[in-house]
């Protein structure tokens, strides 16, 4: 197939591909994707367990898929360690897409370094410039986007297919381990000595930016530790939902758990007290 395809053709291709992928083991799935998606193939990794399994399988299969990451600038040190270990183990460089400097500086100036805690809209704005916009650049000209999404990760992802049409981006989105359980995933990681993020051993089944991820408690869903202060079921960063960042948020949806934004008066009084703090002035 050659992209771009019209809407109906993209849907038909995704449906056909999903049904052909279903009975196959992972190496055969990746080979079929390589052979069927004619054009640039991009895998975006965030170095979680799913993505590490896919990186391993792609490297073993000598897939032509480019392996890239979105470096938000707010990742855990352990995630950067996993990134470096992965490059060393498989002998290749993972291309990083970083936020646009001006967008980051503007957000920090206007909202504060942790301004994403003020509201759902502010959080999605932060995910917008740190993740969604860089993702757009990473996928420019791509015919296929490989992800490590699994249906078992959360209720939001329960219907994740093996292949789907991404009409907004005009490509086929491929989720070759969508039907895997966490147990199967862990087995592949351990049997093949795949490097993985040590935070998984400390109660973090899902790992994103450091200030927006906590360990889960016993019995909680895998993604309960992501943006835990928001309402359950709404915790997606915008990479895997349609519509612009923040477009789903309506007035009054923000729960009381959000920290109020500092008022201009308070900010100015704080900055003046900082200026007159004798310890800082020394
Ligand atoms: S996860 Fe948190 S820090 Fe990372 S981009 Fe989203 S709001 Fe910003």
Coordinates of C-alpha atoms and ligand atoms in Angstrom, one line a residue:
X1 CA 0.0 0.0 0.0
X2 CA 1.1 3.6 -0.6
X3 CA -0.2 6.5 1.5
X4 CA -1.9 8.8 1.4
X5 CA -5.1 6.8 1.2
X6 CA -8.6 8.2 1.5
X7 CA -10.6 7.6 4.7
X8 CA -12.5 4.5 3.5
X9 CA -9.3 2.9 2.1
X10 CA -7.4 3.6 5.3
X11 CA -10.2 2.0 7.3
X12 CA -10.3 -1.0 5.0
X13 CA -6.5 -1.5 5.2
X14 CA -6.4 -1.2 9.0
X15 CA -9.2 -3.8 9.3
X16 CA -7.6 -6.2 6.9
X17 CA -4.2 -5.8 8.6
X18 CA -5.7 -6.3 12.1
X19 CA -7.3 -9.6 11.0
X20 CA -4.1 -10.9 9.4
X21 CA -2.0 -9.9 12.4
X22 CA -4.2 -11.6 15.0
X23 CA -3.1 -15.3 14.6
X24 CA 0.6 -14.4 14.3
X25 CA 3.4 -14.4 16.9
X26 CA 5.2 -11.1 17.4
X27 CA 8.1 -11.6 15.0
X28 CA 5.7 -12.6 12.2
X29 CA 3.5 -9.6 13.1
X30 CA 6.5 -7.2 12.7
X31 CA 7.5 -8.9 9.4
X32 CA 4.0 -8.5 8.0
X33 CA 3.9 -4.8 9.1
X34 CA 7.3 -4.2 7.4
X35 CA 6.0 -5.8 4.2
X36 CA 2.6 -4.2 4.2
X37 CA 3.1 -0.6 5.3
X38 CA 4.8 1.0 2.3
X39 CA 6.6 4.1 3.6
X40 CA 8.2 5.4 6.7
X41 CA 7.5 3.3 9.9
X42 CA 8.1 5.0 13.3
X43 CA 8.0 3.4 16.7
X44 CA 7.7 5.8 19.6
X45 CA 9.2 4.4 22.8
X46 CA 8.8 5.8 26.3
X47 CA 11.0 3.0 27.7
X48 CA 8.2 1.3 29.6
X49 CA 7.9 -2.5 29.8
X50 CA 5.8 -2.7 26.6
X51 CA 8.1 -0.5 24.6
X52 CA 11.2 -2.3 25.8
X53 CA 9.7 -5.6 24.6
X54 CA 8.9 -4.0 21.2
X55 CA 12.4 -2.5 20.9
X56 CA 13.9 -5.9 21.5
X57 CA 11.6 -7.6 19.0
X58 CA 12.2 -4.9 16.4
X59 CA 16.0 -5.1 16.8
X60 CA 15.9 -8.9 16.7
X61 CA 13.8 -8.8 13.5
X62 CA 16.0 -6.2 11.9
X63 CA 12.9 -4.1 11.3
X64 CA 13.3 -1.0 9.2
X65 CA 11.1 0.9 11.8
X66 CA 12.8 4.0 13.2
X67 CA 12.8 3.9 17.0
X68 CA 12.3 7.4 18.4
X69 CA 11.4 8.9 21.8
X70 CA 9.8 12.1 23.1
X71 CA 12.1 13.7 25.6
X72 CA 9.7 15.8 27.6
X73 CA 12.5 17.2 29.9
X74 CA 10.6 15.9 32.9
X75 CA 11.4 12.2 32.8
X76 CA 12.7 10.2 35.8
X77 CA 16.5 9.7 36.0
X78 CA 15.8 6.0 35.9
X79 CA 14.1 6.5 32.5
X80 CA 17.2 8.2 31.1
X81 CA 19.3 5.3 32.5
X82 CA 17.0 2.8 30.7
X83 CA 17.4 4.8 27.5
X84 CA 21.2 4.7 27.7
X85 CA 21.2 1.0 28.6
X86 CA 19.0 0.2 25.7
X87 CA 21.2 2.0 23.2
X88 CA 24.2 0.2 24.6
X89 CA 22.5 -3.2 24.6
X90 CA 21.3 -3.1 21.1
X91 CA 24.0 -0.8 19.6
X92 CA 22.0 2.0 18.0
X93 CA 20.9 5.6 18.7
X94 CA 17.4 6.4 19.6
X95 CA 16.3 9.7 18.0
X96 CA 14.9 12.2 20.6
X97 CA 12.3 14.8 19.8
X98 CA 12.3 17.6 22.4
X99 CA 9.7 20.4 23.1
X100 CA 10.1 23.6 21.2
X101 CA 12.2 25.9 23.4
X102 CA 9.9 29.0 23.1
X103 CA 6.7 27.0 24.0
X104 CA 8.4 25.6 27.1
X105 CA 9.7 28.9 28.2
X106 CA 6.3 30.6 27.7
X107 CA 4.5 27.9 29.7
X108 CA 6.9 28.0 32.6
X109 CA 6.8 31.8 32.7
X110 CA 3.0 32.0 32.6
X111 CA 2.1 28.9 34.6
X112 CA 5.1 28.0 36.7
X113 CA 7.4 25.0 36.4
X114 CA 4.6 22.7 37.8
X115 CA 1.8 24.8 36.3
X116 CA 0.2 21.6 34.9
X117 CA -1.3 21.0 38.4
X118 CA -3.6 24.0 38.2
X119 CA -6.2 22.4 36.0
X120 CA -6.9 19.6 33.5
X121 CA -6.5 22.2 30.7
X122 CA -3.1 23.3 32.0
X123 CA -2.0 19.8 32.3
X124 CA -3.1 19.0 28.7
X125 CA -1.3 22.2 27.6
X126 CA 1.9 20.9 29.1
X127 CA 1.4 17.5 27.5
X128 CA 0.6 19.4 24.3
X129 CA 4.0 21.2 23.9
X130 CA 6.1 18.5 25.6
X131 CA 4.5 15.4 23.9
X132 CA 1.9 16.0 21.3
X133 CA 3.7 18.7 19.2
X134 CA 7.0 16.7 19.2
X135 CA 5.1 13.6 18.3
X136 CA 3.7 15.4 15.3
X137 CA 7.2 16.2 14.1
X138 CA 8.3 12.6 14.8
X139 CA 5.5 11.3 12.6
X140 CA 5.8 13.7 9.7
X141 CA 5.7 11.8 6.5
X142 CA 5.2 8.5 8.3
X143 CA 2.9 5.8 6.8
X144 CA 2.8 3.7 10.0
X145 CA 3.1 4.5 13.7
X146 CA 4.1 1.6 15.9
X147 CA 3.1 1.7 19.6
X148 CA 3.3 -0.5 22.7
X149 CA -0.3 0.1 23.7
X150 CA -2.0 -2.9 25.4
X151 CA -5.8 -3.3 25.9
X152 CA -5.1 -4.5 29.5
X153 CA -3.4 -1.2 30.6
X154 CA -6.6 0.7 31.4
X155 CA -10.4 0.9 30.7
X156 CA -9.5 3.7 28.2
X157 CA -7.4 1.2 26.2
X158 CA -9.6 -1.8 26.5
X159 CA -10.6 -1.7 22.8
X160 CA -7.1 -1.2 21.4
X161 CA -6.9 -3.1 18.1
X162 CA -3.8 -4.5 16.5
X163 CA -4.1 -2.0 13.7
X164 CA -6.3 1.1 13.3
X165 CA -6.7 4.0 10.9
X166 CA -5.4 7.3 12.4
X167 CA -7.4 9.7 10.2
X168 CA -6.0 12.9 12.0
X169 CA -2.5 11.9 11.0
X170 CA -3.3 10.1 7.8
X171 CA -1.5 6.9 8.7
X172 CA -2.0 3.4 10.1
X173 CA -1.4 3.0 13.8
X174 CA -0.1 -0.4 14.7
X175 CA -0.3 -1.9 18.2
X176 CA 1.4 -5.3 17.7
X177 CA 1.1 -6.3 21.4
X178 CA -2.4 -4.9 22.0
X179 CA -3.7 -8.4 23.0
X180 CA -0.8 -9.3 25.3
X181 CA -1.1 -9.7 29.0
X182 CA 1.3 -8.2 31.4
X183 CA 2.5 -11.7 32.3
X184 CA 3.4 -12.6 28.7
X185 CA 5.2 -9.3 28.5
X186 CA 7.2 -9.9 31.7
X187 CA 8.2 -13.3 30.5
X188 CA 9.7 -11.9 27.2
X189 CA 11.6 -9.3 29.2
X190 CA 13.1 -11.7 31.7
X191 CA 13.8 -14.6 29.3
X192 CA 15.7 -12.3 26.9
X193 CA 17.5 -10.1 29.5
X194 CA 15.9 -7.0 28.1
X195 CA 16.9 -3.9 30.0
X196 CA 14.0 -2.4 31.8
X197 CA 13.2 0.6 34.0
X198 CA 13.9 -0.3 37.6
X199 CA 10.9 1.8 38.7
X200 CA 8.7 -1.2 37.5
X201 CA 10.1 -3.1 40.5
X202 CA 9.1 -0.2 42.8
X203 CA 5.4 -0.2 42.1
X204 CA 5.3 1.8 38.9
X205 CA 3.6 -0.4 36.2
X206 CA 3.2 2.7 33.9
X207 CA 5.9 5.4 33.8
X208 CA 5.6 8.9 32.4
X209 CA 7.0 12.2 33.5
X210 CA 8.3 12.2 37.1
X211 CA 6.0 14.9 38.6
X212 CA 3.0 13.2 37.0
X213 CA 3.6 9.5 37.9
X214 CA 3.3 7.8 41.3
X215 CA 3.5 4.1 42.3
X216 CA 0.2 2.3 42.3
X217 CA -1.5 0.7 45.4
X218 CA -2.5 -2.9 45.6
X219 CA -5.5 -3.6 43.4
X220 CA -5.3 -0.3 41.4
X221 CA -5.3 -0.4 37.6
X222 CA -1.9 -0.2 35.8
X223 CA -2.3 3.5 34.9
X224 CA -3.8 4.7 38.2
X225 CA -0.5 6.3 39.0
X226 CA -0.6 8.7 36.0
X227 CA -2.1 12.2 36.7
X228 CA -3.7 10.6 39.8
X229 CA -5.2 13.9 41.0
X230 CA -7.5 13.9 38.0
X231 CA -10.8 12.0 37.7
X232 CA -10.4 8.3 37.1
X233 CA -10.7 7.4 33.4
X234 CA -9.5 10.7 32.0
X235 CA -5.8 10.1 32.3
X236 CA -4.4 10.2 28.8
X237 CA -1.7 12.6 27.7
X238 CA -3.2 13.4 24.3
X239 CA -0.9 11.1 22.2
X240 CA -3.5 8.4 21.9
X241 CA -6.7 10.4 21.9
X242 CA -8.3 12.3 19.0
X243 CA -8.8 16.1 19.1
X244 CA -6.6 18.9 20.3
X245 CA -5.0 18.8 23.8
X246 CA -7.6 20.1 26.3
X247 CA -10.5 19.8 23.8
X248 CA -12.3 17.3 26.0
X249 CA -12.2 19.6 29.1
X250 CA -15.2 21.6 29.9
X251 CA -15.7 24.3 32.5
X252 CA -16.2 22.8 36.0
X253 CA -14.7 19.4 35.2
X254 CA -11.6 20.1 37.2
X255 CA -11.7 18.4 40.5
X256 CA -10.9 20.3 43.7
X257 CA -7.6 18.4 44.1
X258 CA -6.0 20.8 41.6
X259 CA -3.7 23.4 43.1
X260 CA -5.0 26.9 42.5
X261 CA -2.9 29.1 40.1
X262 CA -1.1 31.8 41.9
X263 CA -2.7 35.2 41.5
X264 CA -0.8 38.0 40.0
X265 CA -0.9 39.8 43.4
X266 CA 0.5 36.9 45.3
X267 CA 3.2 36.3 42.6
X268 CA 4.3 39.9 42.8
X269 CA 4.3 39.9 46.6
X270 CA 6.3 36.7 46.6
X271 CA 8.8 37.9 44.1
X272 CA 9.3 41.1 46.1
X273 CA 9.8 39.2 49.3
X274 CA 12.4 37.1 47.5
X275 CA 14.2 40.2 46.5
X276 CA 14.4 41.4 50.0
X277 CA 15.3 38.1 51.6
X278 CA 18.6 38.9 53.2
X279 CA 19.8 35.3 53.0
X280 CA 19.2 35.3 49.2
X281 CA 20.6 38.7 48.8
X282 CA 23.9 37.7 50.5
Ligands
LIG1 S1 3.0 14.2 32.0 FE1 3.1 16.1 33.3 S2 5.1 17.0 33.1 FE2 4.8 15.5 31.4 S3 4.1 16.7 29.7 FE3 2.3 15.9 30.7 S4 1.7 17.5 32.3 FE4 3.8 18.0 31.5

